[in-house]
Short mmCIF file of C-alpha atoms in Angstrom, two decimals:
data_model
loop_
_atom_site.label_atom_id
_atom_site.label_comp_id
_atom_site.label_asym_id
_atom_site.label_seq_id
_atom_site.Cartn_x
_atom_site.Cartn_y
_atom_site.Cartn_z
CA UNK A 23 -0.30 0.54 0.11
CA UNK A 24 1.47 3.19 -0.24
CA UNK A 25 2.86 4.49 2.48
CA UNK A 26 4.14 8.15 3.72
CA UNK A 27 2.01 10.28 1.62
CA UNK A 28 2.16 12.98 3.95
CA UNK A 29 6.04 12.67 3.17
CA UNK A 30 5.89 12.80 -0.34
CA UNK A 31 7.48 16.12 -0.91
CA UNK A 32 11.05 14.68 0.17
CA UNK A 33 13.18 12.90 -2.05
CA UNK A 34 14.47 9.20 -2.09
CA UNK A 35 18.12 7.88 -2.43
CA UNK A 36 18.21 5.51 -5.03
CA UNK A 37 18.07 2.09 -4.43
CA UNK A 38 18.59 -0.72 -7.46
CA UNK A 39 14.91 -3.55 -6.85
CA UNK A 40 15.53 -6.88 -6.61
CA UNK A 41 13.91 -8.90 -9.55
CA UNK A 42 11.84 -10.67 -7.24
CA UNK A 43 9.15 -10.13 -4.76
CA UNK A 44 9.72 -7.25 -2.21
CA UNK A 45 6.65 -5.75 -0.57
CA UNK A 46 5.74 -1.99 -2.24
CA UNK A 47 4.06 0.69 0.28
CA UNK A 48 3.96 2.53 -2.86
CA UNK A 49 2.14 -0.10 -5.93
CA UNK A 50 -2.08 1.32 -5.04
CA UNK A 51 -3.29 -0.02 -2.69
CA UNK A 52 -7.89 -1.08 -2.79
CA UNK A 53 -8.71 2.09 -1.72
CA UNK A 54 -11.90 1.79 -2.87
CA UNK A 55 -14.97 2.98 -2.31
CA UNK A 56 -16.62 1.56 1.37
CA UNK A 57 -20.29 0.28 1.51
CA UNK A 58 -20.96 4.03 3.33
CA UNK A 59 -23.25 6.91 1.55
CA UNK A 60 -18.94 9.01 1.21
CA UNK A 61 -18.56 12.51 2.84
CA UNK A 62 -20.17 14.87 0.40
CA UNK A 63 -17.07 17.95 0.02
CA UNK A 64 -19.45 20.55 0.94
CA UNK A 65 -18.17 19.98 4.65
CA UNK A 66 -14.81 19.47 4.37
CA UNK A 67 -14.07 22.34 2.50
CA UNK A 68 -13.94 26.33 4.66
CA UNK A 69 -15.82 27.50 2.16
CA UNK A 70 -16.75 31.12 4.67
CA UNK A 71 -12.36 31.89 5.44
CA UNK A 72 -12.50 31.14 1.74
CA UNK A 73 -13.94 33.53 0.88
CA UNK A 74 -12.64 36.06 4.03
CA UNK A 75 -9.57 35.79 3.12
CA UNK A 76 -7.83 38.90 2.24
CA UNK A 77 -6.32 39.38 -1.50
CA UNK A 78 -4.15 37.31 -2.11
CA UNK A 79 -0.69 38.04 -2.72
CA UNK A 80 0.84 38.99 -6.47
CA UNK A 81 1.92 35.51 -8.61
CA UNK A 82 5.50 33.93 -7.49
CA UNK A 83 7.12 30.81 -8.36
CA UNK A 84 6.65 28.10 -6.08
CA UNK A 85 10.67 28.80 -3.50
CA UNK A 86 11.80 25.12 -3.82
CA UNK A 87 11.66 25.30 -8.01
CA UNK A 88 15.34 24.83 -9.96
CA UNK A 89 17.68 25.79 -11.42
CA UNK A 90 18.23 29.31 -10.60
CA UNK A 91 17.27 30.70 -12.89
CA UNK A 92 13.11 30.96 -11.90
CA UNK A 93 13.94 32.26 -8.69
CA UNK A 94 15.22 35.65 -10.36
CA UNK A 95 12.79 38.13 -11.86
CA UNK A 96 13.41 38.56 -15.17
CA UNK A 97 14.17 41.58 -16.57
CA UNK A 98 13.20 42.78 -20.58
CA UNK A 99 15.34 43.40 -22.51
CA UNK A 100 16.08 47.95 -23.40
CA UNK A 101 15.83 46.31 -26.96
CA UNK A 102 13.17 44.39 -26.64
CA UNK A 103 9.89 46.14 -26.71
CA UNK A 104 7.65 45.46 -23.67
CA UNK A 105 4.45 43.43 -25.44
CA UNK A 106 0.50 45.16 -23.95
CA UNK A 107 -2.22 42.57 -23.49
CA UNK A 108 -4.79 44.47 -25.63
CA UNK A 109 -8.36 46.40 -23.84
CA UNK A 110 -10.19 44.02 -25.68
CA UNK A 111 -7.92 40.55 -23.55
CA UNK A 112 -8.39 42.97 -20.30
CA UNK A 113 -11.59 43.58 -20.26
CA UNK A 114 -12.92 40.68 -20.99
CA UNK A 115 -10.54 38.59 -18.38
CA UNK A 116 -12.47 38.80 -15.12
CA UNK A 117 -10.41 38.60 -12.10
CA UNK A 118 -11.90 34.90 -11.24
CA UNK A 119 -10.17 33.98 -14.22
CA UNK A 120 -7.12 35.96 -13.62
CA UNK A 121 -6.99 34.31 -10.16
CA UNK A 122 -7.36 30.31 -12.14
CA UNK A 123 -4.38 30.96 -15.15
CA UNK A 124 -2.45 32.30 -12.59
CA UNK A 125 -2.89 29.39 -10.10
CA UNK A 126 -3.03 27.22 -13.14
CA UNK A 127 -0.37 28.09 -15.17
CA UNK A 128 2.15 27.85 -11.22
CA UNK A 129 1.86 24.20 -10.93
CA UNK A 130 2.00 24.00 -14.66
CA UNK A 131 5.54 25.29 -14.25
CA UNK A 132 5.85 23.28 -10.39
CA UNK A 133 5.43 20.25 -12.21
CA UNK A 134 8.22 20.75 -15.05
CA UNK A 135 11.06 21.66 -12.17
CA UNK A 136 10.45 18.62 -10.65
CA UNK A 137 11.35 15.35 -11.10
CA UNK A 138 9.08 11.53 -11.09
CA UNK A 139 12.01 10.97 -8.30
CA UNK A 140 10.62 13.80 -6.32
CA UNK A 141 7.08 12.26 -5.70
CA UNK A 142 8.68 9.36 -3.92
CA UNK A 143 8.34 8.95 0.20
CA UNK A 144 11.76 9.18 1.44
CA UNK A 145 11.02 5.86 2.61
CA UNK A 146 8.57 2.74 0.73
CA UNK A 147 8.78 -1.32 -0.57
CA UNK A 148 8.14 -2.11 -3.32
CA UNK A 149 6.79 -5.94 -4.99
CA UNK A 150 7.23 -7.24 -8.57
CA UNK A 151 6.23 -9.76 -9.54
CA UNK A 152 8.40 -12.08 -11.48
CA UNK A 153 6.43 -13.06 -15.00
CA UNK A 154 7.05 -17.42 -14.51
CA UNK A 155 4.86 -16.76 -11.27
CA UNK A 156 1.02 -18.60 -11.17
CA UNK A 157 -1.33 -16.10 -11.44
CA UNK A 158 -3.54 -17.96 -9.19
CA UNK A 159 -0.13 -17.19 -6.87
CA UNK A 160 -0.34 -13.30 -7.56
CA UNK A 161 -3.86 -12.98 -6.98
CA UNK A 162 -2.91 -14.25 -3.00
CA UNK A 163 -0.25 -12.05 -3.07
CA UNK A 164 -2.17 -8.34 -3.89
CA UNK A 165 -4.54 -9.83 -1.38
CA UNK A 166 -1.63 -10.46 1.98
CA UNK A 167 -0.29 -6.91 0.77
CA UNK A 168 -3.87 -5.50 0.28
CA UNK A 169 -2.75 -3.54 -2.62
CA UNK A 170 -4.11 -3.99 -6.18
CA UNK A 171 -1.12 -3.91 -8.85
CA UNK A 172 2.32 -4.57 -9.44
CA UNK A 173 4.59 -3.92 -11.32
CA UNK A 174 6.10 -7.53 -13.39
CA UNK A 175 9.68 -7.65 -13.97
CA UNK A 176 10.79 -10.55 -17.04
CA UNK A 177 13.42 -12.54 -15.11
CA UNK A 178 14.41 -14.40 -18.16
CA UNK A 179 15.68 -10.68 -20.14
CA UNK A 180 16.31 -8.61 -16.82
CA UNK A 181 14.18 -5.71 -18.46
CA UNK A 182 10.52 -4.44 -16.94
CA UNK A 183 7.59 -6.34 -18.54
CA UNK A 184 4.63 -3.94 -17.57
CA UNK A 185 1.29 -4.19 -14.66
CA UNK A 186 -0.26 -6.26 -13.76
CA UNK A 187 -3.29 -4.69 -12.41
CA UNK A 188 -7.29 -5.28 -12.18
CA UNK A 189 -7.99 -5.34 -14.92
CA UNK A 190 -5.40 -8.34 -16.37
CA UNK A 191 -8.42 -10.68 -13.76
CA UNK A 192 -10.96 -9.32 -15.86
CA UNK A 193 -9.07 -10.30 -18.77
CA UNK A 194 -8.93 -13.89 -17.58
CA UNK A 195 -12.30 -13.57 -16.47
CA UNK A 196 -14.11 -13.12 -19.42
CA UNK A 197 -11.68 -16.25 -21.16
CA UNK A 198 -12.46 -18.36 -18.13
CA UNK A 199 -17.16 -17.47 -19.54
CA UNK A 200 -15.26 -17.41 -23.12
CA UNK A 201 -13.30 -21.20 -23.39
CA UNK A 202 -14.96 -22.32 -20.34
CA UNK A 203 -13.37 -25.90 -21.12
CA UNK A 204 -10.65 -24.46 -20.37
CA UNK A 205 -11.13 -23.69 -16.09
CA UNK A 206 -8.17 -26.60 -15.14
CA UNK A 207 -6.10 -25.28 -16.66
CA UNK A 208 -5.71 -21.70 -15.31
CA UNK A 209 -4.36 -22.84 -12.40
CA UNK A 210 -1.16 -23.39 -14.65
CA UNK A 211 -1.08 -19.87 -16.16
CA UNK A 212 1.33 -17.26 -15.44
CA UNK A 213 1.78 -14.01 -15.80
CA UNK A 214 3.29 -14.80 -19.25
CA UNK A 215 0.57 -16.39 -19.98
CA UNK A 216 -1.58 -13.29 -19.11
CA UNK A 217 -0.57 -11.79 -23.72
CA UNK A 218 -1.31 -15.21 -24.63
CA UNK A 219 -4.86 -14.05 -22.99
CA UNK A 220 -5.35 -10.69 -24.39
CA UNK A 221 -5.20 -12.29 -27.66
CA UNK A 222 -7.41 -14.93 -27.35
CA UNK A 223 -10.27 -12.09 -26.20
CA UNK A 224 -8.97 -9.47 -28.12
CA UNK A 225 -8.74 -7.59 -25.55
CA UNK A 226 -5.63 -4.29 -25.13
CA UNK A 227 -2.16 -5.63 -24.26
CA UNK A 228 -0.86 -5.28 -20.78
CA UNK A 229 0.86 -1.75 -20.75
CA UNK A 230 4.21 -1.82 -21.02
CA UNK A 231 5.21 2.34 -20.60
CA UNK A 232 7.15 3.84 -17.63
CA UNK A 233 9.16 6.43 -18.20
CA UNK A 234 13.73 7.62 -16.66
CA UNK A 235 13.00 8.75 -12.60
CA UNK A 236 15.02 11.66 -13.30
CA UNK A 237 12.07 13.42 -16.01
CA UNK A 238 9.82 15.32 -15.74
CA UNK A 239 7.01 15.14 -13.39
CA UNK A 240 4.87 17.36 -16.26
CA UNK A 241 6.20 14.34 -18.89
CA UNK A 242 5.13 12.09 -16.42
CA UNK A 243 1.96 13.23 -16.27
CA UNK A 244 1.21 13.98 -20.11
CA UNK A 245 2.25 10.24 -20.64
CA UNK A 246 0.31 8.99 -18.42
CA UNK A 247 -3.44 10.67 -20.55
CA UNK A 248 -2.20 10.11 -23.58
CA UNK A 249 -2.67 6.64 -22.16
CA UNK A 250 -5.25 6.50 -19.96
CA UNK A 251 -2.55 4.96 -17.61
CA UNK A 252 -3.25 5.07 -14.04
CA UNK A 253 -0.51 4.28 -12.78
CA UNK A 254 3.07 4.82 -14.02
CA UNK A 255 6.63 2.58 -13.90
CA UNK A 256 9.91 4.46 -12.82
CA UNK A 257 12.35 2.48 -14.56
CA UNK A 258 16.50 3.29 -14.20
CA UNK A 259 18.97 2.44 -17.44
CA UNK A 260 22.15 2.30 -17.09
CA UNK A 261 24.10 3.68 -19.28
CA UNK A 262 26.71 1.54 -19.57
CA UNK A 263 24.74 -2.04 -20.11
CA UNK A 264 21.84 -1.07 -20.31
CA UNK A 265 20.64 -2.74 -17.70
CA UNK A 266 17.02 -2.20 -15.67
CA UNK A 267 16.27 -1.19 -12.46
CA UNK A 268 11.99 -0.59 -11.36
CA UNK A 269 11.90 1.83 -9.48
CA UNK A 270 9.14 2.12 -7.84
CA UNK A 271 5.44 2.91 -9.84
CA UNK A 272 3.63 6.47 -8.89
CA UNK A 273 0.09 6.29 -9.98
CA UNK A 274 -2.45 9.73 -10.19
CA UNK A 275 -3.25 9.67 -6.48
CA UNK A 276 0.17 10.35 -5.73
CA UNK A 277 0.86 12.52 -8.40
CA UNK A 278 -2.32 15.18 -7.34
CA UNK A 279 -1.40 14.54 -3.38
CA UNK A 280 2.16 16.45 -4.51
CA UNK A 281 0.27 19.27 -5.91
CA UNK A 282 -1.70 19.26 -2.62
CA UNK A 283 0.95 19.23 -0.42
CA UNK A 284 3.64 21.50 -2.24
CA UNK A 285 1.43 24.22 -3.45
CA UNK A 286 -1.35 25.03 -0.60
CA UNK A 287 -0.52 28.55 -1.92
CA UNK A 288 -1.81 28.05 -5.67
CA UNK A 289 -5.02 25.66 -5.05
CA UNK A 290 -6.63 27.46 -3.46
CA UNK A 291 -6.76 30.00 -5.83
CA UNK A 292 -8.86 27.54 -8.36
CA UNK A 293 -12.29 28.92 -7.12
CA UNK A 294 -14.11 28.02 -9.80
CA UNK A 295 -17.55 25.89 -9.45
CA UNK A 296 -16.49 21.91 -11.09
CA UNK A 297 -20.08 23.96 -13.60
CA UNK A 298 -18.42 26.79 -14.64
CA UNK A 299 -15.03 24.38 -16.26
CA UNK A 300 -17.10 21.40 -17.02
CA UNK A 301 -14.77 18.96 -14.81
CA UNK A 302 -16.17 15.11 -15.25
CA UNK A 303 -18.50 13.06 -17.24
CA UNK A 304 -22.05 13.19 -17.25
CA UNK A 305 -23.39 12.23 -20.50
CA UNK A 306 -24.91 8.82 -20.69
CA UNK A 307 -23.70 7.08 -17.38
CA UNK A 308 -23.58 3.23 -16.89
CA UNK A 309 -25.21 2.31 -13.42
CA UNK A 310 -26.08 -0.71 -11.88
CA UNK A 311 -28.12 -2.04 -9.39
CA UNK A 312 -27.59 -4.50 -5.46
CA UNK A 313 -28.94 -7.22 -6.57
CA UNK A 314 -27.01 -7.78 -10.40
CA UNK A 315 -24.56 -9.71 -10.56
CA UNK A 316 -21.36 -9.14 -9.81
CA UNK A 317 -20.44 -11.38 -13.62
CA UNK A 318 -22.56 -8.20 -15.27
CA UNK A 319 -20.96 -5.34 -14.12
CA UNK A 320 -17.26 -6.88 -15.36
CA UNK A 321 -19.49 -7.12 -18.83
CA UNK A 322 -20.79 -3.19 -18.76
CA UNK A 323 -17.35 -2.27 -17.03
CA UNK A 324 -15.82 -4.03 -20.64
CA UNK A 325 -18.38 -2.78 -22.49
CA UNK A 326 -17.54 0.42 -21.75
CA UNK A 327 -14.68 -0.14 -20.75
CA UNK A 328 -14.26 2.44 -17.65
CA UNK A 329 -13.11 0.87 -14.43
CA UNK A 330 -16.26 2.54 -11.79
CA UNK A 331 -20.03 2.21 -11.99
CA UNK A 332 -21.72 4.01 -9.17
CA UNK A 333 -24.62 1.48 -7.75
CA UNK A 334 -28.41 3.57 -7.33
CA UNK A 335 -31.30 2.67 -6.04
CA UNK A 336 -34.86 2.04 -7.28
CA UNK A 337 -35.21 6.24 -7.12
CA UNK A 338 -31.83 7.01 -8.20
CA UNK A 339 -30.21 7.49 -5.56
CA UNK A 340 -26.53 7.21 -4.55
CA UNK A 341 -25.49 4.09 -3.46
CA UNK A 342 -22.00 3.28 -3.78
CA UNK A 343 -19.83 2.70 -6.27
CA UNK A 344 -18.14 -0.39 -7.15
CA UNK A 345 -14.48 -0.42 -8.65
CA UNK A 346 -12.62 -2.97 -11.19
CA UNK A 347 -10.76 -3.75 -7.78
CA UNK A 348 -13.50 -4.91 -6.23
CA UNK A 349 -13.29 -8.13 -8.02
CA UNK A 350 -10.25 -9.43 -6.73
CA UNK A 351 -11.72 -10.28 -3.48
CA UNK A 352 -14.63 -12.45 -5.67
CA UNK A 353 -11.74 -14.57 -6.69
CA UNK A 354 -9.66 -15.15 -4.40
CA UNK A 355 -8.81 -18.87 -4.56
CA UNK A 356 -9.63 -19.43 -8.18
CA UNK A 357 -12.76 -19.24 -7.46
CA UNK A 358 -14.79 -17.93 -10.06
CA UNK A 359 -17.85 -18.90 -9.13
CA UNK A 360 -18.24 -16.76 -6.68
CA UNK A 361 -19.37 -14.41 -9.42
CA UNK A 362 -22.34 -14.89 -9.80
CA UNK A 363 -22.99 -13.47 -6.53
CA UNK A 364 -24.11 -10.21 -6.33
CA UNK A 365 -22.60 -6.42 -6.19
CA UNK A 366 -24.31 -5.83 -1.92
CA UNK A 367 -23.04 -9.58 -1.14
CA UNK A 368 -19.08 -8.38 -2.77
CA UNK A 369 -18.99 -4.55 -2.01
CA UNK A 370 -19.24 -6.70 1.87
CA UNK A 371 -16.04 -8.10 1.13
CA UNK A 372 -14.62 -4.37 0.83
CA UNK A 373 -11.00 -3.86 3.76
CA UNK A 374 -13.15 -2.71 7.14
CA UNK A 375 -11.12 -0.03 7.30
CA UNK A 376 -12.10 1.05 3.67
CA UNK A 377 -14.06 4.73 3.95
CA UNK A 378 -17.39 5.64 1.67
CA UNK A 379 -17.39 6.65 -1.87
CA UNK A 380 -16.34 10.41 -2.05
CA UNK A 381 -18.48 13.16 -3.23
CA UNK A 382 -19.47 16.33 -4.04
CA UNK A 383 -21.94 19.35 -6.20
CA UNK A 384 -21.61 20.74 -9.23
CA UNK A 385 -21.42 23.98 -6.91
CA UNK A 386 -18.23 22.66 -5.34
CA UNK A 387 -14.69 24.40 -6.89
CA UNK A 388 -12.21 23.00 -7.80
CA UNK A 389 -9.64 24.33 -4.18
CA UNK A 390 -12.36 21.95 -2.11
CA UNK A 391 -11.53 18.90 -4.39
CA UNK A 392 -7.99 18.99 -3.75
CA UNK A 393 -8.18 19.91 0.30
CA UNK A 394 -9.33 16.40 0.19
CA UNK A 395 -7.19 14.49 -1.67
CA UNK A 396 -4.39 16.30 0.27
CA UNK A 397 -6.52 15.27 2.86
CA UNK A 398 -7.92 11.91 1.99
CA UNK A 399 -6.92 8.63 -0.35
CA UNK A 400 -9.62 9.87 -3.32
CA UNK A 401 -10.02 8.14 -6.47
CA UNK A 402 -13.09 9.62 -7.77
CA UNK A 403 -15.86 11.89 -7.04
CA UNK A 404 -19.75 11.01 -7.54
CA UNK A 405 -21.26 14.67 -8.07
CA UNK A 406 -24.54 14.01 -6.41
CA UNK A 407 -27.46 16.70 -6.58
CA UNK A 408 -30.04 17.88 -3.47
CA UNK A 409 -31.51 14.43 -3.36
CA UNK A 410 -28.21 12.57 -3.71
CA UNK A 411 -28.95 11.18 -7.05
CA UNK A 412 -26.42 10.57 -9.68
CA UNK A 413 -25.38 13.85 -11.58
CA UNK A 414 -22.07 12.80 -12.62
CA UNK A 415 -18.84 11.62 -12.31
CA UNK A 416 -15.08 12.45 -11.68
CA UNK A 417 -11.76 11.11 -12.69
CA UNK A 418 -8.83 11.69 -11.58
CA UNK A 419 -7.75 11.83 -15.01
CA UNK A 420 -9.80 14.48 -15.72
CA UNK A 421 -8.44 17.17 -13.23
CA UNK A 422 -5.46 15.93 -13.66
CA UNK A 423 -6.22 16.77 -17.69
CA UNK A 424 -7.55 19.75 -16.82
CA UNK A 425 -4.62 20.99 -14.99
CA UNK A 426 -1.86 20.33 -17.36
CA UNK A 427 -4.78 21.27 -20.51
CA UNK A 428 -3.44 24.90 -20.93
CA UNK A 429 -5.40 25.70 -24.59
CA UNK A 430 -8.62 24.94 -22.65
CA UNK A 431 -8.81 25.87 -18.95
CA UNK A 432 -12.33 27.06 -18.73
CA UNK A 433 -13.69 23.58 -19.27
CA UNK A 434 -15.04 24.06 -22.44
#
């Protein structure tokens, strides 16, 4: 599980990860919503305090950036004419728009001068699974260590071989459905067999994308958004031998928390509401009910290419949300027959300390969302109205895309 989240502003010391299992607090734990109704963001946001603040100080760059040239105010050359904004531009940009733009630009500059290595805590563990490991055993390792993913290592080639996630287990389930006569062989499948399973069911190949830990964090964020990956491994390569060393795995949540912890002066400037910036998805939402079977929900996830499905009652009110990681306890020990059970029964298998779903309204502001990310393990937000009825879903990808999107800050 991800440990040392509060220490995420510090850099780790480079250490070579062994090719076989060592344990990983940086891998994402099963931080899924519990069976509670969640905590509305409106309760965690000090609205009055934010609104009563005095005028914010003039924008400055973060004091921790490097190189030192970023800390010096650059004076225009006498030969270079100063370009003034046109009267129309000055007139059309409101103080709220200007403050929002300044806050976003400061966060982007922060991401460009910090490296992916900076996101890591001072101390962490990393579980790395060898591709020769049985799929059944890999499932038990994830459950025993309260994690939902792990990097794969090919000991034959001594190279990084991708990430094992709940999506891979969904692929195994699909294989079981399409080829029921092969059920007796599933227990003998190894992680390197995932490639063959993907080809057999026509699934997307396992992701092998990685970034160098010394590259700017901004680049890692761009790569994640480009490939729709929610986590990305950090792989160092020896210049002389070309040998790869797996350092760690960073997630969208860890990146957003790193931003929230180290840029409080700038996230507080993001005062536009969810509605104003059009944050999240609101059309053609896929939902289910508590009495639906786990197998039905898996089919919905596969057909819609999503990892979370809101669970509603008969009146359309939000009760919970079923995530891809909720499938892992259902197939513990390789018992695929439990997939015929109900969603309600599956949600009861979550850990006792699992948090409830996190909710917000379209009138909540982006600064409140960052405040929630800083304080809690938020992986998505369910947008509801005053009657607790579903309006939309905000993923961490939506938030990260908005922060990085230099062209569409208004969410248009």
